């Protein structure tokens, strides 16, 4: 492998970020857009070149895809423990390079039209480049500490982009919320990394994931509270991934993150950053599978399944189209997590692992497309809410057809990409855990329903009278829609199982037609129900709202999890814990220091007359002192 070209993939966006950031005021907005697109285009071409050479030229040896690593020691702790910096090339890192490159490039092109005229146009493209650099560094990392460094850089980039409209209080609050929630999750990640390094003596992925290595073979050497220390480390590392991928109960930041510009939602909160948690579990999959018979992997499966169901139920009731897509993202990420959780080497070797990575790939394309279509709609009607939309198919034909393609893909309708990847997930779940399978099937129906609810609500439904006649977006915005729509159609036909599997050897995956028929049938039922409720204006939806009453309200208010967190943090932690501690600090700790200072000032006021500046006072003090000393010595001498 040519590592000199691979290392340029992240370095080019970094150079673009530095160029646009340093010369922000000197570069014309039009030029900054072209610079951003040109940089990502070069990185994309290099990523495609890397994928071609890995999968078709150098990667395979004796029928098995190899792992190529180029690294150098960055920091030494002991003779055996060190942190390296480098590049690791294997099937999932190459796959992620393609995902990050394509979505980032399409978002860069789209942003040229969407952000046109914005005061911070150049700054926006600088932030996009910083994010791309951070994401590339994350997927190419060779060890846990390197991935953690770029993990935090991704978090900073997300904070900057969510809070891009810094004059808007809701955007500032959303950015802070995302940053704080993920910081708590990342603390677990960091503790897990430290435990892993201490007990295994390495942070290196190759060594940790070696089934014949000491890390996996000696996992039971130390235990704590009934579980091995390495199991605890994996659970803590998973908490970091759950925070970044908005898994329950660390999901509350994702819907609010929609306050950022829509291209940001497409890039970060649909296709790239939020899948970092999935990538992290996949990167350490052998450890999750072998350590303590996959105990941590079971947690991954059930958290993913519950998150998927929980988010899908909430998505049904939301009226802001970007929030619907946000909860849809959470639901689909849950699908990927549960697929990893039900994966195994027996029977269908690594089917769940492969299915999860396949769905990550296809979902990136059609979910980015959905967000960009939503941005196109918002750009036309200047509103995020379904109540302000309707009948847009007549005004926006390209956005209409591309949104429909993406909706069919996420609903799992053949032959669109989502059908193939979702079918593999459901087969893996059926083979390993029937409860999770039935949850997956139910979520498939809910997904089809809520996606076509917003499709019909936007493009059909009522014929809304618009103050300004909507129009189709410019070519800079419609080209990415058409390109991603094409990938959403053909992406499922990629023989993914030949490239990305748990054991790296590859296997042939077949469609399970009975299970696929059930999943498609459930999806079509969801679409049919949405057709009945929302294709034409009627009062059926209002009747259902009244029928469900409080349950609908709970769902609409996201089961009050934001309020629960506010109650815990404000009423309990702040009022009962932090406020008394702060009062004690002000009254006693600060009070003691202030008291000492006041007494010092008072004493100085009393004695400052001794430094009057008058010579006669000093002479008197000198003579008096000499006399007193003389008397003392005379007294001591005579006695």
XYZ file of C-alpha atoms in Angstrom, residues 34-588:
555
model
C -14.305 26.328 -4.457
C -11.274 25.732 -2.202
C -13.356 23.591 0.170
C -14.843 21.529 -2.658
C -11.462 21.126 -4.409
C -9.796 19.885 -1.214
C -12.501 17.287 -0.531
C -12.513 16.238 -4.177
C -8.799 15.401 -4.011
C -9.282 13.500 -0.724
C -12.223 11.625 -2.264
C -10.192 10.615 -5.320
C -7.360 9.438 -3.064
C -9.868 7.471 -0.950
C -11.305 5.778 -4.036
C -7.779 5.007 -5.232
C -6.969 3.507 -1.816
C -10.118 1.373 -1.906
C -9.369 0.127 -5.410
C -5.791 -0.856 -4.599
C -6.761 -2.450 -1.291
C -9.718 -4.522 -2.488
C -8.500 -5.407 -5.983
C -4.677 -5.220 -5.983
C -2.812 -5.495 -2.679
C -5.339 -6.295 0.029
C -5.994 -10.003 -0.425
C -3.554 -12.772 0.433
C -4.604 -16.447 0.387
C -8.237 -15.370 0.134
C -8.064 -13.181 3.238
C -7.969 -9.379 3.356
C -4.874 -8.234 5.202
C -4.358 -5.348 7.606
C -1.681 -2.814 6.660
C -0.253 -0.572 9.354
C 2.261 2.263 9.150
C 3.032 3.886 12.506
C 5.645 5.561 14.630
C 6.062 5.845 18.391
C 4.638 9.135 19.620
C 4.843 8.762 23.406
C 6.546 6.189 25.670
C 5.205 5.410 29.148
C 7.146 2.253 30.033
C 9.267 -0.294 28.181
C 6.068 -2.115 27.164
C 3.415 0.639 27.037
C 3.532 3.348 24.370
C 1.202 5.399 22.193
C 1.756 5.269 18.439
C 0.507 7.562 15.699
C -0.093 6.084 12.309
C -2.470 4.730 9.684
C -4.310 1.397 9.677
C -5.832 0.087 6.460
C -8.310 -2.785 6.610
C -11.813 -3.431 5.192
C -13.784 -1.236 7.606
C -11.339 1.683 7.563
C -11.368 1.690 3.748
C -15.173 1.480 3.740
C -15.367 4.421 6.150
C -12.958 6.433 3.977
C -15.399 6.065 1.092
C -18.412 6.990 3.244
C -16.784 10.066 4.787
C -15.368 11.212 1.445
C -18.544 10.895 -0.625
C -20.876 12.432 1.942
C -18.420 15.230 2.799
C -17.894 16.083 -0.862
C -21.631 16.154 -1.592
C -22.243 18.354 1.456
C -19.457 20.733 0.386
C -20.986 21.063 -3.095
C -24.497 21.473 -1.651
C -23.325 24.107 0.841
C -22.125 26.367 -1.952
C -25.757 26.977 -2.838
C -27.397 26.570 0.558
C -25.063 28.945 2.442
C -24.788 31.516 -0.360
C -24.936 35.036 1.040
C -24.247 33.953 4.629
C -21.948 36.298 6.538
C -19.791 33.428 7.814
C -19.530 31.614 4.473
C -15.742 31.166 4.582
C -15.761 30.232 8.267
C -18.407 27.578 7.559
C -16.232 25.874 4.952
C -13.255 26.046 7.325
C -15.295 24.221 10.003
C -16.407 21.601 7.455
C -12.775 20.974 6.526
C -11.784 20.636 10.198
C -14.530 18.083 10.691
C -13.447 16.079 7.648
C -9.840 16.033 8.875
C -10.970 14.836 12.317
C -13.194 12.110 10.881
C -10.474 10.838 8.542
C -8.039 10.702 11.456
C -10.560 8.750 13.518
C -11.184 6.024 10.933
C -7.473 5.608 10.127
C -6.374 5.379 13.787
C -4.137 2.460 14.787
C -4.815 2.465 18.537
C -7.286 3.490 21.220
C -5.523 6.699 22.221
C -5.171 7.911 18.661
C -8.849 7.278 18.008
C -9.660 9.137 21.253
C -7.676 12.203 20.155
C -9.588 12.451 16.883
C -12.792 11.466 18.668
C -12.509 14.665 20.719
C -11.599 16.709 17.641
C -14.788 15.439 15.995
C -16.665 16.563 19.105
C -15.155 20.050 18.914
C -15.989 20.282 15.201
C -19.563 19.220 15.935
C -19.822 21.887 18.653
C -18.633 24.589 16.258
C -21.017 23.544 13.488
C -24.114 23.014 15.660
C -23.572 26.453 17.194
C -22.712 28.050 13.857
C -25.641 30.490 14.195
C -24.130 31.843 17.407
C -26.542 34.784 17.584
C -29.441 32.346 17.911
C -29.909 31.296 21.589
C -31.405 27.895 20.693
C -28.365 27.050 18.537
C -25.959 28.040 21.312
C -27.910 25.926 23.816
C -27.960 22.964 21.413
C -24.190 23.172 20.891
C -23.553 23.269 24.643
C -25.977 20.416 25.214
C -24.280 18.208 22.620
C -20.851 19.033 24.005
C -21.760 18.385 27.654
C -23.693 15.143 27.076
C -20.955 13.649 24.922
C -18.334 14.748 27.466
C -19.948 12.541 30.096
C -19.938 9.634 27.644
C -16.336 10.336 26.639
C -15.271 10.228 30.276
C -16.408 6.600 30.329
C -14.516 6.041 27.077
C -11.304 7.492 28.544
C -11.559 5.423 31.747
C -12.135 2.309 29.624
C -9.042 3.105 27.546
C -6.905 3.532 30.665
C -8.155 0.254 32.169
C -7.550 -1.547 28.873
C -4.001 -0.205 28.595
C -3.157 -0.967 32.230
C -4.284 -4.606 32.155
C -3.263 -5.527 28.602
C -0.103 -3.437 28.278
C -1.137 -2.078 24.874
C -3.535 0.267 23.120
C -2.809 -1.151 19.667
C -5.827 -2.512 17.757
C -3.877 -5.302 16.061
C -2.630 -6.666 19.375
C -5.937 -6.201 21.229
C -8.000 -7.883 18.500
C -5.712 -10.877 17.982
C -7.750 -13.977 19.031
C -4.472 -15.730 19.873
C -3.033 -12.728 21.705
C -2.609 -12.308 25.436
C -5.328 -9.635 25.735
C -8.098 -12.032 24.659
C -6.613 -15.260 26.032
C -6.006 -13.782 29.499
C -9.199 -11.739 29.830
C -10.254 -13.555 33.044
C -7.019 -12.854 34.959
C -8.578 -10.020 37.022
C -12.207 -9.565 37.996
C -14.309 -6.888 39.685
C -17.908 -7.194 40.921
C -18.439 -10.479 39.129
C -17.118 -9.377 35.724
C -13.626 -9.390 34.301
C -11.827 -6.057 34.281
C -11.634 -6.167 30.472
C -15.422 -6.579 30.280
C -15.803 -3.454 32.389
C -13.344 -1.678 30.093
C -15.361 -2.697 27.030
C -18.613 -1.528 28.641
C -17.037 1.849 29.434
C -15.679 2.134 25.898
C -19.165 1.310 24.594
C -20.576 4.147 26.730
C -18.347 6.513 24.753
C -19.660 5.052 21.515
C -23.259 5.214 22.754
C -22.865 8.912 23.528
C -21.478 9.747 20.109
C -24.082 7.583 18.338
C -26.963 8.976 20.439
C -27.997 5.683 21.978
C -30.513 5.670 24.826
C -30.214 7.235 27.402
C -27.504 9.521 25.963
C -29.663 10.484 22.983
C -31.056 13.831 24.156
C -28.483 15.963 22.322
C -29.236 14.731 18.802
C -32.691 16.279 18.162
C -31.529 19.677 19.443
C -28.445 19.470 17.216
C -30.782 20.128 14.271
C -30.376 23.833 15.142
C -27.242 23.806 13.004
C -27.400 24.452 9.240
C -29.029 21.578 7.328
C -25.805 20.586 5.488
C -24.284 20.088 8.955
C -27.149 17.771 9.869
C -26.540 15.760 6.713
C -22.795 15.527 7.258
C -22.465 15.051 10.997
C -25.784 13.831 12.314
C -26.756 11.443 9.549
C -23.778 9.819 7.929
C -20.418 10.382 9.604
C -19.948 11.535 13.213
C -22.897 9.644 14.658
C -21.640 6.368 13.192
C -18.333 6.775 15.050
C -19.776 4.738 17.927
C -20.721 1.940 15.534
C -17.237 2.049 14.039
C -15.648 1.919 17.514
C -17.526 -1.264 18.490
C -16.738 -2.787 15.092
C -13.067 -1.868 15.456
C -12.896 -3.762 18.782
C -15.354 -6.470 17.713
C -13.093 -9.502 18.423
C -12.657 -8.296 22.002
C -16.380 -7.697 22.414
C -17.049 -11.183 21.046
C -14.418 -13.264 22.839
C -14.091 -11.554 26.239
C -16.420 -13.209 28.771
C -18.381 -14.970 26.006
C -19.626 -11.717 24.540
C -21.234 -10.326 27.703
C -20.531 -6.739 26.604
C -21.836 -7.593 23.124
C -25.213 -8.539 24.626
C -25.399 -5.078 26.188
C -24.666 -3.592 22.766
C -27.493 -5.644 21.242
C -30.179 -4.715 23.766
C -29.216 -1.037 23.972
C -29.311 -0.877 20.173
C -32.681 -2.641 19.954
C -34.318 -0.450 22.596
C -32.863 2.746 21.110
C -34.151 1.760 17.687
C -37.703 1.179 18.965
C -37.723 4.183 21.291
C -36.628 6.629 18.572
C -39.000 5.218 15.949
C -42.003 5.705 18.246
C -41.039 9.326 18.930
C -40.411 10.039 15.233
C -44.064 9.252 14.434
C -45.333 12.309 16.318
C -42.749 15.007 15.520
C -43.775 17.907 13.276
C -40.343 19.424 12.575
C -39.068 17.454 9.570
C -35.435 17.701 10.690
C -36.337 16.291 14.113
C -38.151 13.405 12.456
C -34.971 12.681 10.528
C -32.896 13.066 13.709
C -34.937 10.410 15.534
C -34.864 8.313 12.382
C -31.066 8.489 12.511
C -31.083 7.365 16.147
C -33.369 4.477 15.216
C -31.189 3.339 12.325
C -28.042 3.622 14.460
C -29.817 1.348 16.930
C -30.313 -1.100 14.046
C -26.566 -1.084 13.393
C -25.771 -1.581 17.085
C -28.171 -4.500 17.470
C -26.679 -6.076 14.352
C -23.229 -5.965 15.936
C -24.697 -7.320 19.160
C -26.251 -10.384 17.532
C -23.224 -11.117 15.363
C -21.152 -14.230 15.910
C -18.777 -16.626 14.248
C -20.967 -19.705 14.529
C -23.533 -20.511 11.862
C -23.702 -17.333 9.799
C -20.090 -16.306 10.291
C -20.050 -12.626 11.176
C -23.349 -11.946 9.395
C -24.467 -9.346 11.923
C -21.088 -7.613 11.767
C -21.194 -7.499 7.987
C -24.857 -6.415 8.014
C -24.094 -3.584 10.423
C -21.270 -2.251 8.251
C -23.398 -2.696 5.113
C -26.261 -0.748 6.673
C -23.817 1.922 7.834
C -22.723 2.307 4.211
C -26.185 2.371 2.612
C -27.736 4.455 5.394
C -25.060 7.116 4.962
C -26.189 7.630 1.379
C -29.962 7.698 1.758
C -30.023 9.507 5.112
C -27.654 12.221 3.838
C -29.990 12.453 0.839
C -33.026 12.833 3.131
C -31.381 15.647 5.082
C -30.249 17.454 1.942
C -33.750 17.120 0.474
C -35.144 18.530 3.715
C -32.694 21.407 3.395
C -33.881 22.015 -0.153
C -37.491 22.153 1.089
C -36.618 24.458 3.997
C -34.656 26.659 1.581
C -37.815 26.971 -0.536
C -40.520 27.519 2.132
C -38.387 28.986 4.971
C -39.879 26.678 7.586
C -39.083 23.328 9.195
C -42.671 22.433 10.081
C -45.104 20.178 8.260
C -47.979 22.604 8.883
C -46.286 25.086 6.539
C -45.792 22.556 3.733
C -47.886 20.635 1.241
C -48.189 20.120 -2.493
C -44.513 20.884 -3.149
C -44.178 18.163 -5.795
C -45.505 20.668 -8.348
C -42.810 23.215 -7.531
C -39.829 20.980 -6.693
C -39.866 17.894 -8.965
C -36.212 16.906 -8.442
C -36.418 17.211 -4.660
C -39.704 15.276 -4.759
C -38.349 12.280 -6.686
C -35.044 12.115 -4.808
C -36.820 12.319 -1.426
C -39.128 9.509 -2.556
C -36.143 7.356 -3.536
C -34.520 7.924 -0.137
C -37.802 7.188 1.666
C -38.229 3.926 -0.252
C -34.631 3.000 0.555
C -34.972 3.564 4.305
C -38.329 1.769 4.281
C -36.555 -1.327 2.942
C -38.460 -1.563 -0.339
C -36.633 -3.585 -3.023
C -34.567 -2.971 -5.059
C -33.365 0.091 -3.142
C -30.210 -0.078 -1.037
C -31.877 -0.174 2.372
C -33.704 -3.401 1.520
C -30.513 -5.422 1.172
C -28.711 -4.142 4.266
C -31.824 -4.234 6.479
C -32.584 -7.789 5.336
C -29.120 -8.940 6.432
C -29.640 -7.348 9.873
C -33.008 -9.051 10.339
C -31.607 -12.424 9.256
C -28.762 -12.097 11.778
C -31.245 -11.142 14.512
C -33.577 -14.029 13.622
C -30.709 -16.518 13.831
C -29.494 -15.327 17.244
C -32.275 -13.580 19.189
C -35.972 -13.801 18.286
C -36.983 -10.944 20.630
C -34.581 -8.546 18.941
C -35.772 -9.810 15.550
C -39.404 -8.953 16.337
C -38.344 -5.528 17.606
C -36.479 -5.046 14.325
C -39.525 -6.036 12.277
C -41.802 -3.693 14.218
C -39.305 -0.843 13.816
C -39.211 -1.525 10.053
C -42.958 -0.884 9.892
C -42.699 2.262 12.014
C -39.842 3.530 9.835
C -41.866 3.176 6.656
C -44.855 4.892 8.290
C -43.072 7.962 9.659
C -40.954 8.466 6.543
C -43.974 8.462 4.230
C -45.882 10.563 6.744
C -43.437 13.400 6.156
C -43.107 12.609 2.421
C -46.855 12.928 1.844
C -47.033 15.877 4.244
C -44.362 17.779 2.310
C -45.085 16.921 -1.298
C -48.777 15.915 -1.305
C -51.296 16.556 1.467
C -52.962 19.949 1.392
C -52.348 22.506 -1.354
C -50.695 25.181 0.762
C -50.926 28.795 -0.368
C -47.386 30.141 -0.207
C -46.639 33.848 0.152
C -43.687 33.392 -2.195
C -43.943 30.747 -4.880
C -41.489 27.914 -4.036
C -38.965 26.912 -6.662
C -36.496 24.117 -7.245
C -33.052 24.545 -5.732
C -30.056 25.519 -7.925
C -27.799 22.956 -9.589
C -25.218 23.175 -6.783
C -27.914 21.747 -4.472
C -29.734 19.370 -6.823
C -26.585 17.657 -8.167
C -25.753 16.104 -4.763
C -29.391 15.000 -4.482
C -29.249 13.197 -7.809
C -25.861 11.633 -7.078
C -26.895 10.326 -3.649
C -30.215 9.119 -5.097
C -28.269 7.052 -7.629
C -26.195 5.501 -4.838
C -29.385 4.826 -2.862
C -30.657 2.825 -5.834
C -27.547 0.838 -6.771
C -25.776 0.654 -3.399
C -27.520 -2.547 -2.358
C -26.128 -4.461 -5.328
C -22.557 -4.102 -4.088
C -21.319 -7.585 -3.008
C -20.519 -6.166 0.414
C -20.072 -9.544 2.104
C -17.059 -10.249 -0.099
C -15.256 -7.211 1.265
C -16.265 -6.633 4.894
C -16.758 -9.561 7.303
C -15.921 -10.254 10.922
C -13.278 -12.863 10.161
C -11.916 -10.938 7.115
C -12.122 -14.070 4.995
C -15.304 -13.124 3.197
C -18.430 -15.198 2.639
C -21.354 -15.220 0.275
C -24.520 -13.723 1.734
C -27.897 -14.721 0.298
C -31.275 -13.075 0.644
C -33.514 -15.007 3.003
C -36.682 -14.703 0.928
C -39.254 -15.666 3.610
C -37.800 -13.194 6.132
C -37.334 -10.562 3.417
C -40.979 -10.984 2.385
C -42.105 -10.411 5.973
C -39.957 -7.268 6.313
C -41.103 -5.861 2.952
C -44.706 -6.672 3.798
C -44.492 -4.832 7.119
C -42.846 -1.884 5.361
C -45.584 -1.752 2.717
C -48.228 -1.807 5.460
C -46.514 1.211 7.023
C -46.488 3.012 3.658
C -50.162 2.129 3.061
C -51.165 3.522 6.464
C -49.262 6.735 5.752
C -51.013 6.918 2.351
C -54.421 6.672 4.030
C -53.636 9.196 6.758
C -51.590 11.814 4.946
C -51.707 11.625 1.143
C -54.873 13.728 1.045
C -56.032 16.230 3.603
C -58.364 14.608 6.132
C -59.041 14.425 9.864
C -57.929 10.829 10.456
C -54.656 11.902 12.035
C -56.477 14.265 14.416
C -58.843 11.473 15.419
C -55.906 9.194 16.229
C -54.290 11.947 18.279
C -57.490 12.289 20.316
C -57.798 8.518 20.630
C -54.319 8.067 22.094
C -54.588 11.227 24.198
C -51.898 11.324 26.927
C -49.822 8.610 25.200
C -49.558 10.797 22.103
C -48.549 13.774 24.245
C -45.859 11.741 26.020
C -44.490 10.644 22.665
C -44.660 14.158 21.205
C -42.746 15.452 24.235
C -40.140 12.692 23.799
C -41.278 10.944 26.985
C -40.096 14.010 28.921
C -36.483 12.884 28.976
C -35.264 16.455 28.595
C -37.384 17.436 31.579
C -36.117 14.446 33.567
C -32.506 15.404 32.891
C -33.243 19.027 33.795
C -34.915 17.900 37.040
C -31.932 15.725 37.949
C -29.297 18.318 37.041
C -31.092 21.454 38.263
C -33.404 20.422 41.089
C -31.250 17.669 42.587
C -27.608 18.103 41.563
C -27.629 21.908 41.474
C -30.074 22.850 44.240
C -29.322 19.967 46.629
C -25.642 19.307 45.916
C -23.889 22.055 43.971
C -25.657 25.053 45.551
C -24.889 24.046 49.187
C -21.285 23.301 48.249
C -21.048 26.664 46.466
C -22.553 28.381 49.535
C -20.048 26.659 51.816
C -17.255 27.669 49.452
C -18.378 31.311 49.398
C -19.116 31.577 53.125
C -16.325 29.568 54.706
